[in-house]
Amino acid sequence: MDQGSQKASVTPYEEVLDALSSLITKRSRADPSIKGDRFDLLFDYIKILDLEEPISKLKIIHVAGTKGKGSTCTFTEAILRNCGFHTGLFTSPHLIDIRERFRLDGVDICEEKFLAYFWWCYDRLKENTNDDVPMPTFFRFITLLAFKIFTAEQVDVAILEVGLGGRFDSTNVVQAPIVCGISSLGYDHMEILGNTIGEIAGEKAGIFKHGVPAFTVSQPDEAMRVLEEKASQLDVHLQVVPPLDANLLNGTKLGLEGEHQYLNAGLAVVLCSTWLQRTGHLEVTNLQQNSSLPEQFIKGLSTASLQGRAQIVPDRHIDIERSGDLVFYLDGAHSPESMEVCARWFSLAIKEDSQQQTLNYQPQDDARTSNELIQRDSGGRSRKNSTQILLFNCMSVRDPQLLLPRLLKTCASHGVHFKKALLVPNISVYHKVGSHALSSTDSQVDLSWQFTIQRVWENLMQGNKGVDAQSMDAVCEEVKDDTELCVKNCANSAVFSSLPIAIKWLRDYVQQNQSIRFQVLVTGSIHLVGDVLKLAKK
């Protein structure tokens, strides 16, 4: 009876999420023993799904890079959609719902279509795989699903963001894209891609195809040499694109926040113009960077939106009259370079907000930006003091000793100093997909990595004086937390056993300090950003 009623309560969408979860391996992506992750098997899967010919007909824009590839793809899709094309966009990761990865004409694929295409692919693969050709792993499968969706929906253009690297990424089964792009390169996923910027560039350049034009932004010298060498070998015309000149936007602003977005926007503009030229759509002209961009380009660039990148969200849990008292500044930065960019954005965003609060600025009815939303929410409380708090986690393959100093130094150079760092594990577990797969209150969760990050943070806050673990533990014992919500409270940081508990601590703190506005920077992990979005909007 119990089992039957439990099964009956599972929705068709949850069934799909459970099936997807079965494809996730708990082993490292660098583990060579994961059979379903072999690149050559992708071509077997494509044959099983009868996708060879349909994929060859897709007019694809393929983008790799360490930083900015998601933003570049988002700008690119928005531009071509505003030019009147039926667009398909495949990106990763998703923040709240798996369907975010598959966008048709700028909108997440609807649940009905997602279910139908999912089972079409999953059932055929289940029936035709075996020990030699096992079921594909999670990302391989969703890439195949994206190809099925885009071919079945007969999109005019498919914009594909590389998941990891380039050469052996599952999106790289594409044999003849229309144009390729490489966004900014940096050090990330080194356990898979290599320990030098040159090795990483070599992996990213793996998406170059013979004779297909490619574009990149300014890169470190070693990376640029490798990109040029790979391009030369494949007779690829590789061009370096400058950041977009803001004057070309005719007074409008980019839809994505941050000065670095002009770099991504510049790359997107050239990818779009090349795609238009190579596919015979010459009606959109005036693409020379000397006066202004076509109206469709400007509209696309100014309306593009991407969750979790320089996003500002007031906490909706607090009374609406006081929701401006707890504001989350979300950015999924997780490399040293992107951490610096994130810190600069956060520092300038809170400075701008502070200035507007002092002026008691009242927005117009058509307010669109997150900053204006905060201004409206905070109403007459313009004189409140602001306190900055860091909410942080990063994957254990990343080095907090490289990430946190860049964050602190950049913030300090703008006069921003954190009162406290809250360190948490992500609540989304990596072996399941969906909101029903959260481990938010697991008292047995291993916090050893969070304690490691805490030691790094406390050392930095002590002025790099090399406080050893033993003396730091003594400091932690002296700092009491009356709420008993945190596991380990130190002078400048606190470790929490779960994100929901840390959020509760923040909300309680706000209630107890009603003369202060709390500005919380959430960064270090795109998964953490997604988890906070789920909770902040509840």
XYZ file of N, CA, C and O in Angstrom, residues 334-401:
272
model
N 33.843 31.487 -10.225
C 34.518 30.371 -9.551
C 35.950 30.177 -10.047
O 36.549 29.130 -9.839
N 36.493 31.206 -10.698
C 37.919 31.178 -11.062
C 38.535 32.465 -10.524
O 37.820 33.429 -10.245
N 39.862 32.515 -10.362
C 40.494 33.733 -9.832
C 40.145 34.981 -10.630
O 39.833 36.029 -10.064
N 40.156 34.855 -11.955
C 39.869 36.018 -12.792
C 38.417 36.466 -12.648
O 38.129 37.660 -12.512
N 37.497 35.517 -12.690
C 36.085 35.891 -12.586
C 35.743 36.376 -11.183
O 34.841 37.191 -10.999
N 36.484 35.906 -10.177
C 36.268 36.374 -8.809
C 36.609 37.866 -8.704
O 35.928 38.629 -8.015
N 37.640 38.279 -9.407
C 38.034 39.687 -9.411
C 36.966 40.543 -10.095
O 36.602 41.625 -9.615
N 36.450 40.041 -11.208
C 35.384 40.736 -11.933
C 34.135 40.845 -11.062
O 33.481 41.889 -10.990
N 33.802 39.755 -10.383
C 32.645 39.720 -9.486
C 32.798 40.749 -8.365
O 31.860 41.487 -8.048
N 33.986 40.795 -7.761
C 34.240 41.728 -6.658
C 34.095 43.173 -7.123
O 33.542 44.023 -6.406
N 34.565 43.453 -8.332
C 34.456 44.813 -8.871
C 32.989 45.182 -9.094
O 32.538 46.264 -8.739
N 32.230 44.232 -9.677
C 30.803 44.474 -9.902
C 30.065 44.714 -8.580
O 29.309 45.671 -8.448
N 30.317 43.861 -7.591
C 29.641 43.971 -6.295
C 29.954 45.321 -5.639
O 29.060 46.014 -5.152
N 31.218 45.686 -5.663
C 31.642 46.938 -5.026
C 30.973 48.146 -5.676
O 30.486 49.051 -4.989
N 30.932 48.149 -7.009
C 30.313 49.278 -7.716
C 28.800 49.273 -7.557
O 28.164 50.332 -7.440
N 28.202 48.067 -7.519
C 26.742 47.965 -7.388
C 26.264 48.486 -6.038
O 25.272 49.211 -5.962
N 26.980 48.134 -4.956
C 26.520 48.601 -3.638
C 26.832 50.089 -3.450
O 26.107 50.796 -2.750
N 27.894 50.563 -4.122
C 28.212 51.988 -4.054
C 27.121 52.794 -4.758
O 26.632 53.812 -4.246
N 26.714 52.301 -5.929
C 25.654 52.975 -6.680
C 24.346 52.941 -5.902
O 23.621 53.940 -5.813
N 24.055 51.798 -5.300
C 22.837 51.664 -4.506
C 22.850 52.616 -3.321
O 21.856 53.256 -2.998
N 24.000 52.741 -2.678
C 24.135 53.621 -1.516
C 23.895 55.084 -1.898
O 23.218 55.828 -1.194
N 24.451 55.468 -3.048
C 24.270 56.843 -3.508
C 22.799 57.132 -3.799
O 22.270 58.188 -3.445
N 22.139 56.166 -4.407
C 20.738 56.353 -4.750
C 19.855 56.343 -3.507
O 18.841 57.028 -3.444
N 20.261 55.533 -2.512
C 19.512 55.526 -1.259
C 19.591 56.884 -0.578
O 18.624 57.397 -0.045
N 20.772 57.470 -0.581
C 20.982 58.778 0.056
C 20.126 59.845 -0.618
O 19.577 60.732 0.037
N 19.991 59.733 -1.929
C 19.172 60.691 -2.669
C 17.682 60.377 -2.549
O 16.840 61.147 -3.004
N 17.406 59.219 -1.917
C 16.015 58.753 -1.775
C 15.317 58.740 -3.132
O 14.198 59.218 -3.296
N 16.024 58.164 -4.103
C 15.556 58.124 -5.481
C 14.284 57.292 -5.609
O 14.188 56.208 -5.097
N 13.279 57.852 -6.308
C 12.040 57.130 -6.557
C 11.977 56.756 -8.034
O 11.981 57.638 -8.900
N 11.904 55.472 -8.370
C 11.913 55.046 -9.773
C 10.585 55.307 -10.477
O 9.564 55.496 -9.841
N 10.644 55.318 -11.808
C 9.430 55.432 -12.606
C 8.705 54.086 -12.614
O 9.226 53.068 -12.210
N 7.465 54.096 -13.127
C 6.655 52.876 -13.124
C 7.230 51.789 -14.012
O 6.958 50.616 -13.825
N 8.057 52.181 -15.002
C 8.584 51.180 -15.920
C 9.959 50.677 -15.488
O 10.747 50.201 -16.297
N 10.246 50.765 -14.172
C 11.561 50.323 -13.671
C 11.796 48.873 -14.034
O 10.929 48.038 -13.870
N 13.007 48.570 -14.530
C 13.298 47.210 -14.962
C 14.419 46.551 -14.194
O 14.420 45.363 -13.977
N 15.429 47.320 -13.792
C 16.630 46.715 -13.246
C 16.462 46.299 -11.802
O 15.604 46.792 -11.080
N 17.319 45.371 -11.377
C 17.290 44.893 -10.000
C 17.586 46.022 -9.030
O 17.009 46.096 -7.948
N 18.511 46.923 -9.404
C 18.830 48.044 -8.529
C 17.604 48.906 -8.279
O 17.336 49.345 -7.170
N 16.829 49.155 -9.354
C 15.636 49.974 -9.197
C 14.592 49.263 -8.344
O 13.849 49.892 -7.598
N 14.553 47.946 -8.463
C 13.631 47.163 -7.646
C 13.944 47.349 -6.166
O 13.047 47.541 -5.337
N 15.233 47.353 -5.840
C 15.644 47.542 -4.449
C 15.277 48.940 -3.983
O 14.805 49.140 -2.868
N 15.475 49.914 -4.874
C 15.149 51.289 -4.487
C 13.666 51.399 -4.154
O 13.275 52.032 -3.178
N 12.841 50.793 -4.971
C 11.416 50.853 -4.729
C 11.071 50.150 -3.427
O 10.299 50.637 -2.611
N 11.648 48.968 -3.206
C 11.342 48.190 -2.010
C 11.760 48.926 -0.741
O 11.110 48.858 0.281
N 12.891 49.618 -0.807
C 13.424 50.207 0.414
C 12.802 51.551 0.743
O 12.958 52.069 1.829
N 12.059 52.133 -0.235
C 11.264 53.316 0.039
C 12.011 54.392 0.785
O 13.028 54.898 0.355
N 11.494 54.761 1.974
C 12.054 55.881 2.713
C 13.187 55.533 3.632
O 13.636 56.375 4.403
N 13.685 54.299 3.576
C 14.746 53.927 4.522
C 16.113 54.221 3.919
O 16.991 53.381 3.890
N 16.271 55.396 3.369
C 17.482 55.719 2.638
C 18.673 55.982 3.542
O 19.794 55.987 3.083
N 18.440 56.217 4.816
C 19.535 56.595 5.695
C 20.143 55.408 6.439
O 21.006 55.587 7.272
N 19.686 54.197 6.139
C 20.203 53.037 6.866
C 21.665 52.772 6.510
O 22.081 52.946 5.370
N 22.413 52.312 7.504
C 23.778 51.876 7.249
C 23.737 50.504 6.583
O 22.823 49.710 6.825
N 24.731 50.234 5.763
C 24.800 48.946 5.072
C 25.963 48.122 5.595
O 27.030 48.659 5.912
N 25.735 46.813 5.674
C 26.768 45.873 6.087
C 26.912 44.804 5.015
O 25.905 44.284 4.510
N 28.171 44.483 4.642
C 28.416 43.486 3.605
C 28.799 42.135 4.225
O 29.652 42.075 5.125
N 28.151 41.106 3.737
C 28.398 39.737 4.203
C 28.673 38.868 2.980
O 28.055 39.045 1.924
N 29.606 37.932 3.121
C 29.916 36.989 2.046
C 29.276 35.639 2.357
O 29.425 35.117 3.461
N 28.554 35.100 1.397
C 28.012 33.739 1.485
C 28.732 32.929 0.417
O 28.582 33.198 -0.781
N 29.525 31.941 0.841
C 30.509 31.356 -0.082
C 30.582 29.835 0.021
O 30.426 29.240 1.102
N 30.821 29.232 -1.105
C 31.271 27.837 -1.186
C 31.971 27.676 -2.531
O 31.725 28.436 -3.462
N 32.872 26.721 -2.626
C 33.454 26.380 -3.919
C 33.712 24.886 -3.938
O 33.794 24.247 -2.892
N 33.822 24.332 -5.117
C 34.099 22.899 -5.241
C 35.502 22.602 -4.722
O 36.395 23.449 -4.785
N 35.685 21.403 -4.232
C 36.967 21.042 -3.610
C 38.101 20.946 -4.622
O 39.271 20.915 -4.242
N 37.781 20.908 -5.935
C 38.847 20.895 -6.954
C 39.404 22.297 -7.173
O 40.395 22.476 -7.875
N 38.745 23.310 -6.580
C 39.229 24.685 -6.710
C 39.969 25.087 -5.448
O 39.751 24.534 -4.381
N 40.823 26.082 -5.576
C 41.693 26.473 -4.476
C 41.223 27.799 -3.867
O 41.383 28.855 -4.487
N 40.660 27.771 -2.650
C 40.210 29.019 -2.025
C 41.354 29.995 -1.770
O 41.133 31.203 -1.657
N 42.587 29.479 -1.714
C 43.743 30.366 -1.517
C 44.059 31.173 -2.775
O 44.831 32.136 -2.727
